Coordinates of C-alpha atoms in Angstrom, one line a residue:
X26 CA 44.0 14.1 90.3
X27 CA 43.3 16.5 87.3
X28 CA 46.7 16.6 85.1
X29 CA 47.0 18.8 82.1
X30 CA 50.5 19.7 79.6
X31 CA 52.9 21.7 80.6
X32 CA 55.2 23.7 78.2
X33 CA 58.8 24.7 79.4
X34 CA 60.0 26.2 75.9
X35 CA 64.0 26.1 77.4
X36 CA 64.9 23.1 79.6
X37 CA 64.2 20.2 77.5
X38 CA 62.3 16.9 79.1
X39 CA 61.8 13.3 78.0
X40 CA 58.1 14.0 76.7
X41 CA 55.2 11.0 77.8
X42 CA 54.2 9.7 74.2
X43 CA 57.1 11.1 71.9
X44 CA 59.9 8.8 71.7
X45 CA 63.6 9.8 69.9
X46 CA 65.4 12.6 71.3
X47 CA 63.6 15.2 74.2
X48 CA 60.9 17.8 74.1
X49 CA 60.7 21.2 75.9
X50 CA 57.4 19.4 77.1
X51 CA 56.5 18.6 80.7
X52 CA 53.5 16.9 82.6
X53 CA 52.6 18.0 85.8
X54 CA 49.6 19.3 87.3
X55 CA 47.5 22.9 86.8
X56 CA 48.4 23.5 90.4
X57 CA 52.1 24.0 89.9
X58 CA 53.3 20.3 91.1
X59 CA 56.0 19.6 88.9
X60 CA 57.4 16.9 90.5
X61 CA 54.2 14.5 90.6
X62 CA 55.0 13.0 86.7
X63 CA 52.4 10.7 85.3
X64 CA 52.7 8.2 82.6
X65 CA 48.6 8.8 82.2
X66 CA 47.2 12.5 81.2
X67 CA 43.9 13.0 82.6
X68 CA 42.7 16.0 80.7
X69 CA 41.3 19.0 82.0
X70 CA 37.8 18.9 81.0
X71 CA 37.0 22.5 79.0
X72 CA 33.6 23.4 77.8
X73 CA 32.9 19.5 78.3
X74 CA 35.5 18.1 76.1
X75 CA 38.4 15.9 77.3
X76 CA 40.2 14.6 74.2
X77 CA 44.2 14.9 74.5
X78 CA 45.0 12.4 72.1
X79 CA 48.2 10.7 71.0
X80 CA 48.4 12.2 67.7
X81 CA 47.4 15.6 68.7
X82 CA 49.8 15.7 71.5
X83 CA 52.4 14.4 69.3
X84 CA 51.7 17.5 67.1
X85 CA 51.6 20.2 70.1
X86 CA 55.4 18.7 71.0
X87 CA 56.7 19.2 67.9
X88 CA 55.2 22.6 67.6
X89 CA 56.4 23.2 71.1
X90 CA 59.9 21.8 70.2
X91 CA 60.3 24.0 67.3
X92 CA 58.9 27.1 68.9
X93 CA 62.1 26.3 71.9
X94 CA 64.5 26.2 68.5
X95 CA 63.2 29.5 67.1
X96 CA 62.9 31.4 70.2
X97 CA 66.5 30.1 71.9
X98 CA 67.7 31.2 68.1
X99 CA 66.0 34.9 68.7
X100 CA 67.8 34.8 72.7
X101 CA 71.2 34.1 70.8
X102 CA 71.3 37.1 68.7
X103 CA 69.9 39.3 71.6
X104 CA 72.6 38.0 74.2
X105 CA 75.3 38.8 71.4
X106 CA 74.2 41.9 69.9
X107 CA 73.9 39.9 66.3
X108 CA 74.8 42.7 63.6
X109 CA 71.2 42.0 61.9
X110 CA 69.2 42.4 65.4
X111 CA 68.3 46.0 64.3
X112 CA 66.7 45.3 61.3
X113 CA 65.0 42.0 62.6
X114 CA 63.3 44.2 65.4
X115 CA 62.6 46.9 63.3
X116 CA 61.1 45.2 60.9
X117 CA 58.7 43.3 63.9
X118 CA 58.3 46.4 65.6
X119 CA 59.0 49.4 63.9
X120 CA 62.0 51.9 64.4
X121 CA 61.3 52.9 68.1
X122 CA 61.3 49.7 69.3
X123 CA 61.7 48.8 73.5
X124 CA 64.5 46.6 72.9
X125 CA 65.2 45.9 77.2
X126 CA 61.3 44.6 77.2
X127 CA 61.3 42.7 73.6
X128 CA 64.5 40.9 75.6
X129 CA 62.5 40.4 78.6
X130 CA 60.1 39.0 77.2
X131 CA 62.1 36.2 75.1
X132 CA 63.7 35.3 77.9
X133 CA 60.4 34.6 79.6
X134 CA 60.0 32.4 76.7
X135 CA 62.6 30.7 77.0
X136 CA 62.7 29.8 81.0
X137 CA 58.3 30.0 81.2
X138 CA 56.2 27.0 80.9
X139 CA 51.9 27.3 80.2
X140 CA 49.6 24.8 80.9
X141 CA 47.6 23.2 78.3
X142 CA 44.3 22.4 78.9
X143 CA 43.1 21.0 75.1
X144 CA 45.3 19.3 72.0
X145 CA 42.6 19.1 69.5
X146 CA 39.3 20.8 70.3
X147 CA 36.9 21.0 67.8
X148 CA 36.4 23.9 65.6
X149 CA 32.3 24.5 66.5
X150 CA 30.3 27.1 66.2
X151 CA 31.9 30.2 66.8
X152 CA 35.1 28.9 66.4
X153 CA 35.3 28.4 63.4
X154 CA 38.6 29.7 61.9
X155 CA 40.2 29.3 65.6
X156 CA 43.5 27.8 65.6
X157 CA 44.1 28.3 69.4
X158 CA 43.4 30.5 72.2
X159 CA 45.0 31.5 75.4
X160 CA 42.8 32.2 78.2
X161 CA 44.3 34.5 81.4
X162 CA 41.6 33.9 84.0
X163 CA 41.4 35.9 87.2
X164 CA 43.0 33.9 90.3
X165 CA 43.7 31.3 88.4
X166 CA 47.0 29.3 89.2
X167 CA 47.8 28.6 85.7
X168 CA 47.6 30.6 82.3
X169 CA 45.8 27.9 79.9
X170 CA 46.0 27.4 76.5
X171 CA 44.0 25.0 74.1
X172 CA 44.7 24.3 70.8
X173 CA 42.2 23.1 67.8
X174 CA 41.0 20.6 65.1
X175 CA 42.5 23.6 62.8
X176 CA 45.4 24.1 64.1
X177 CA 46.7 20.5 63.1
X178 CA 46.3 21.3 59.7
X179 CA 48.8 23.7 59.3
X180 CA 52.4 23.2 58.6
X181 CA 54.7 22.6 61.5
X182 CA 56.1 26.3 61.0
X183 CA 53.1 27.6 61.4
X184 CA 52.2 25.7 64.3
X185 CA 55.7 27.0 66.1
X186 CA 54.3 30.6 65.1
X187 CA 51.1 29.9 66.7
X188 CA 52.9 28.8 70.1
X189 CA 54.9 31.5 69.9
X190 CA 52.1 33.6 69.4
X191 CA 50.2 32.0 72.3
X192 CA 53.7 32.0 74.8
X193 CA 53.6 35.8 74.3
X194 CA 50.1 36.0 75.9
X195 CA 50.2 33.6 78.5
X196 CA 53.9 34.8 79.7
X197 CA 53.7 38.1 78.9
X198 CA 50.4 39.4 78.9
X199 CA 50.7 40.5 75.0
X200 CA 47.3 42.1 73.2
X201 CA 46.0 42.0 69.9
X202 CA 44.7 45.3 69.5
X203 CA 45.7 49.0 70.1
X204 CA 44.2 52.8 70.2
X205 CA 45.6 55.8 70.6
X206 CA 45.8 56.9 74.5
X207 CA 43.1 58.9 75.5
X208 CA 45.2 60.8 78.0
X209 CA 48.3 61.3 75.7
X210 CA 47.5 62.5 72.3
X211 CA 49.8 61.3 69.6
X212 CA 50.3 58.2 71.4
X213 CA 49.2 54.6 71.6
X214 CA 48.2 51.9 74.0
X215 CA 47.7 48.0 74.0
X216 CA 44.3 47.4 75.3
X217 CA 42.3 43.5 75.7
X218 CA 40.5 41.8 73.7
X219 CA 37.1 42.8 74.9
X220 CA 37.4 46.6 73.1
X221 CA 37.9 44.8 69.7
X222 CA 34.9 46.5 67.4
X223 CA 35.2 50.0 69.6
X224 CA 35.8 52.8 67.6
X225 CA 39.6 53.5 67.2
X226 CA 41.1 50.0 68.0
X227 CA 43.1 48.7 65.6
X228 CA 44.1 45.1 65.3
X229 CA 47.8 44.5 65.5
X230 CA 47.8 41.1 63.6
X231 CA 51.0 41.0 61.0
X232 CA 48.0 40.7 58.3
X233 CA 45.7 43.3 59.3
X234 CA 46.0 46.9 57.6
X235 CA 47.0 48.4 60.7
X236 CA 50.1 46.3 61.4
X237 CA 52.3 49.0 59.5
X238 CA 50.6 52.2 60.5
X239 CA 51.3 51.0 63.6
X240 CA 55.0 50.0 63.4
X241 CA 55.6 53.4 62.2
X242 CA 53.1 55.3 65.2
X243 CA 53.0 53.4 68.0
X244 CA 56.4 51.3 67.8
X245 CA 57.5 52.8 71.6
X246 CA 54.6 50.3 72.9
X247 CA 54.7 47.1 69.9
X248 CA 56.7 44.9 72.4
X249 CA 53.0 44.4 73.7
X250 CA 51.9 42.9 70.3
X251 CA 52.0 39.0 70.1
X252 CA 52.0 39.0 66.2
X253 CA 55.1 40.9 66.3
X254 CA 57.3 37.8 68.2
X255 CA 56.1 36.0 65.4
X256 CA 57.6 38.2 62.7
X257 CA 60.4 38.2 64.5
X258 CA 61.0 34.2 64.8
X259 CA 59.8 33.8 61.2
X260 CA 62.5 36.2 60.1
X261 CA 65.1 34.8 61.9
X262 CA 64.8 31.4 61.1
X263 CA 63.9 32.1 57.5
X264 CA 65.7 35.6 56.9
X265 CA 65.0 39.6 56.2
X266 CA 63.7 41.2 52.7
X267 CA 66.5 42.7 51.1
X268 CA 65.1 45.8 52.5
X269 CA 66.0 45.4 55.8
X270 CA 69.4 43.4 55.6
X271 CA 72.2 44.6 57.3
X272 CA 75.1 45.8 54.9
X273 CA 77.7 42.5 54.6
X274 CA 75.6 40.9 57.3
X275 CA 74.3 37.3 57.1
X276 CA 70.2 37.6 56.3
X277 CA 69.9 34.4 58.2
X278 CA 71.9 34.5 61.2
X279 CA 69.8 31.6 62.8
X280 CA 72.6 29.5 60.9
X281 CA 75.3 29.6 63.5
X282 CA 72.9 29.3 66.7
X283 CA 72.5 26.1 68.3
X284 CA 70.1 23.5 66.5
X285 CA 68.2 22.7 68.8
X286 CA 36.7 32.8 72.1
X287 CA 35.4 35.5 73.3
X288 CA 36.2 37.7 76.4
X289 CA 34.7 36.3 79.9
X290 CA 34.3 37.5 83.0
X291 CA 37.3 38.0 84.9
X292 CA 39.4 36.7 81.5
X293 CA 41.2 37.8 78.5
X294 CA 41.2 34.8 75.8
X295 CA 43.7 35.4 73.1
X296 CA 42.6 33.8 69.9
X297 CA 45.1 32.8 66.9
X298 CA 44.2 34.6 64.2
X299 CA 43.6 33.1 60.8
X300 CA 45.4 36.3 58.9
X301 CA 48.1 36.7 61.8
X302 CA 51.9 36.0 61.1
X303 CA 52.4 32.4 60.6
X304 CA 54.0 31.2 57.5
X305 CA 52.1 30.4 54.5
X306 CA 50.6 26.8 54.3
X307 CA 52.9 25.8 51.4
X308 CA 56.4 26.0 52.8
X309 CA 57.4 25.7 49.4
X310 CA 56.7 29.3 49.1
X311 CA 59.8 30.5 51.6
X312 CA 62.5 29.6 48.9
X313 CA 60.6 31.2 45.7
X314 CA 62.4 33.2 44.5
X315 CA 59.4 35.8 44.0
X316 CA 58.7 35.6 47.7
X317 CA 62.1 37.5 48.8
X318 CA 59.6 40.0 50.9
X319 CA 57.6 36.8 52.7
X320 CA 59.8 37.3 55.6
X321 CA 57.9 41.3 56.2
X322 CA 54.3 40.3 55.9
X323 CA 54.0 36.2 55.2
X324 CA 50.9 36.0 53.1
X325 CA 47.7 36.8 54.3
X326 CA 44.9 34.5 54.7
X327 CA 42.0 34.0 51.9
X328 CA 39.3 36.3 51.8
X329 CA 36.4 35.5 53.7
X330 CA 38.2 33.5 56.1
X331 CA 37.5 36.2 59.1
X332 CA 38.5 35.8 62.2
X333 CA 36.0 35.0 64.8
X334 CA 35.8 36.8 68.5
X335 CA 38.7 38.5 69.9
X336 CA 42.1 38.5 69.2
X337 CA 44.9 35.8 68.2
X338 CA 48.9 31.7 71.0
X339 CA 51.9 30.4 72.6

């Protein structure tokens, strides 16, 4: 019986392979049989590679884990109205934001679970910079995401930012790029992956140079960008620039909430950018004291280091 990972980013689960306290993780099978658990995983076999691994699964869980803990702190200030909600969606989404779909979509989040076809594939040719994709194949019975080699190099706040990232498409059918609407002037739509290069899309990656322009121009549709519930975790957890704070209002409300690749046929894969909004390498750089705007735009990659297909993973 082909098994693969299932995430479930709100009910935690004891997790197969990680021992101390539970993991939003579960293990079942890609055709929605949650009850038939397995001490084994039998991989699902992806471009020929089938290489879940102890270490790298140990890593996706405690990505996973600390993706639940951002987003159940983000579901916390949106059920109570936290005085610095505002700012924090404004400052992921821009002023006109769609605050009733934002919330939809965190609570999907929070209750959905995506199944994970690869922990640690490798980072080949045309793939280079990948850190993981999300695939949404036509008639398929599960969304699937796989992570790679790269992505187990990053910090474990970064990693939760690239689950997040990932959750967004596979949950909520987020994009990475945007144009203006042919058939409204002045305004904007999300479009897939496969129109990236056409003239007039932008990429909506936190890095990219469009990511303001279109905060400011096309904010009524941003609850469709999957860099943008990254921004908002990241600034949540680690607080606004001074800019956006909230007059008297605590810049890090997370403190009182509960601790806890290119397009195919009939597919959109969502690829994790290299540039998009994860937090820097060197977590160091969240308390410098120079870094009070990381929070707004955490820094972007290294030149040269392009991303490679499409767009950017729970």
């Amino acid at each position: 019986m082909r098994s693969a990972i299932y995430l479930a980013i709100l009910m935690p689960f004891f997790a197969v392979f990680v021992q101390c306290a539970p993991l939003p993780l579960e293990v079942g099978t890609v055709y929605g049989h949650d009850d038939l658990y397995d001490q084994t995983i039998v991989p699902t076999d992806f471009n020929g590679a089938t290489d879940h691994t102890q270490a790298s699964l140990a890593n996706v869980h405690a990505a996973v884990n600390e993706a639940h803990n951002q987003i159940m702190n983000i579901k916390k200030m949106m059920d109570e109205n936290h005085p610095d909600l505002h700012a924090h969606l404004t400052n992921a989404f821009g002023p006109n934001y769609n605050k009733e779909e934002i919330h939809k979509t965190i609570n999907r989040l929070a209750t959905g679970k995506i199944d994970i076809a690869q922990t640690n594939a490798p980072n080949d040719e045309g793939n280079e910079t990948t850190n993981a994709i999300a695939k949404h194949s036509s008639g398929a019975q599960a969304d699937r995401v796989v992570f790679y080699e790269k992505f187990h190099r990053k910090t474990l706040d970064a990693q939760a930012g690239t689950v997040i990232h990932e959750a967004t498409h596979a949950l909520a059918r987020t994009k990475d790029h945007f144009r203006e609407d042919p058939n409204q002037p002045g305004k904007f739509e999300a479009v897939s992956s496969k129109h990236e290069g056409n003239p007039g899309v932008m990429k909506a990656y936190a890095h990219s140079e469009h990511f303001d322009h279109l905060k400011t121009h096309a904010s009524e549709v941003m609850h469709q960008n999957a860099d943008s519930y990254m921004v908002l975790a990241h600034t949540v957890k680690h607080g606004l620039p001074q800019v956006h704070q909230a007059a008297n209002s605590n810049a890090n409300p997370n403190v009182n909430a509960p601790s806890s690749s290119h397009p195919v046929p009939n597919a959109d894969i969502h690829h994790d950018a290299p540039g998009s909004a994860h937090p820097p390498e060197n977590a160091h750089a969240y308390n410098a004291p120079a870094e009070a705007h990381h929070a707004a735009h955490p820094p972007a990659a290294p030149a040269g280091d392009k991303k490679k297909g499409c767009c950017g993973i729970l």
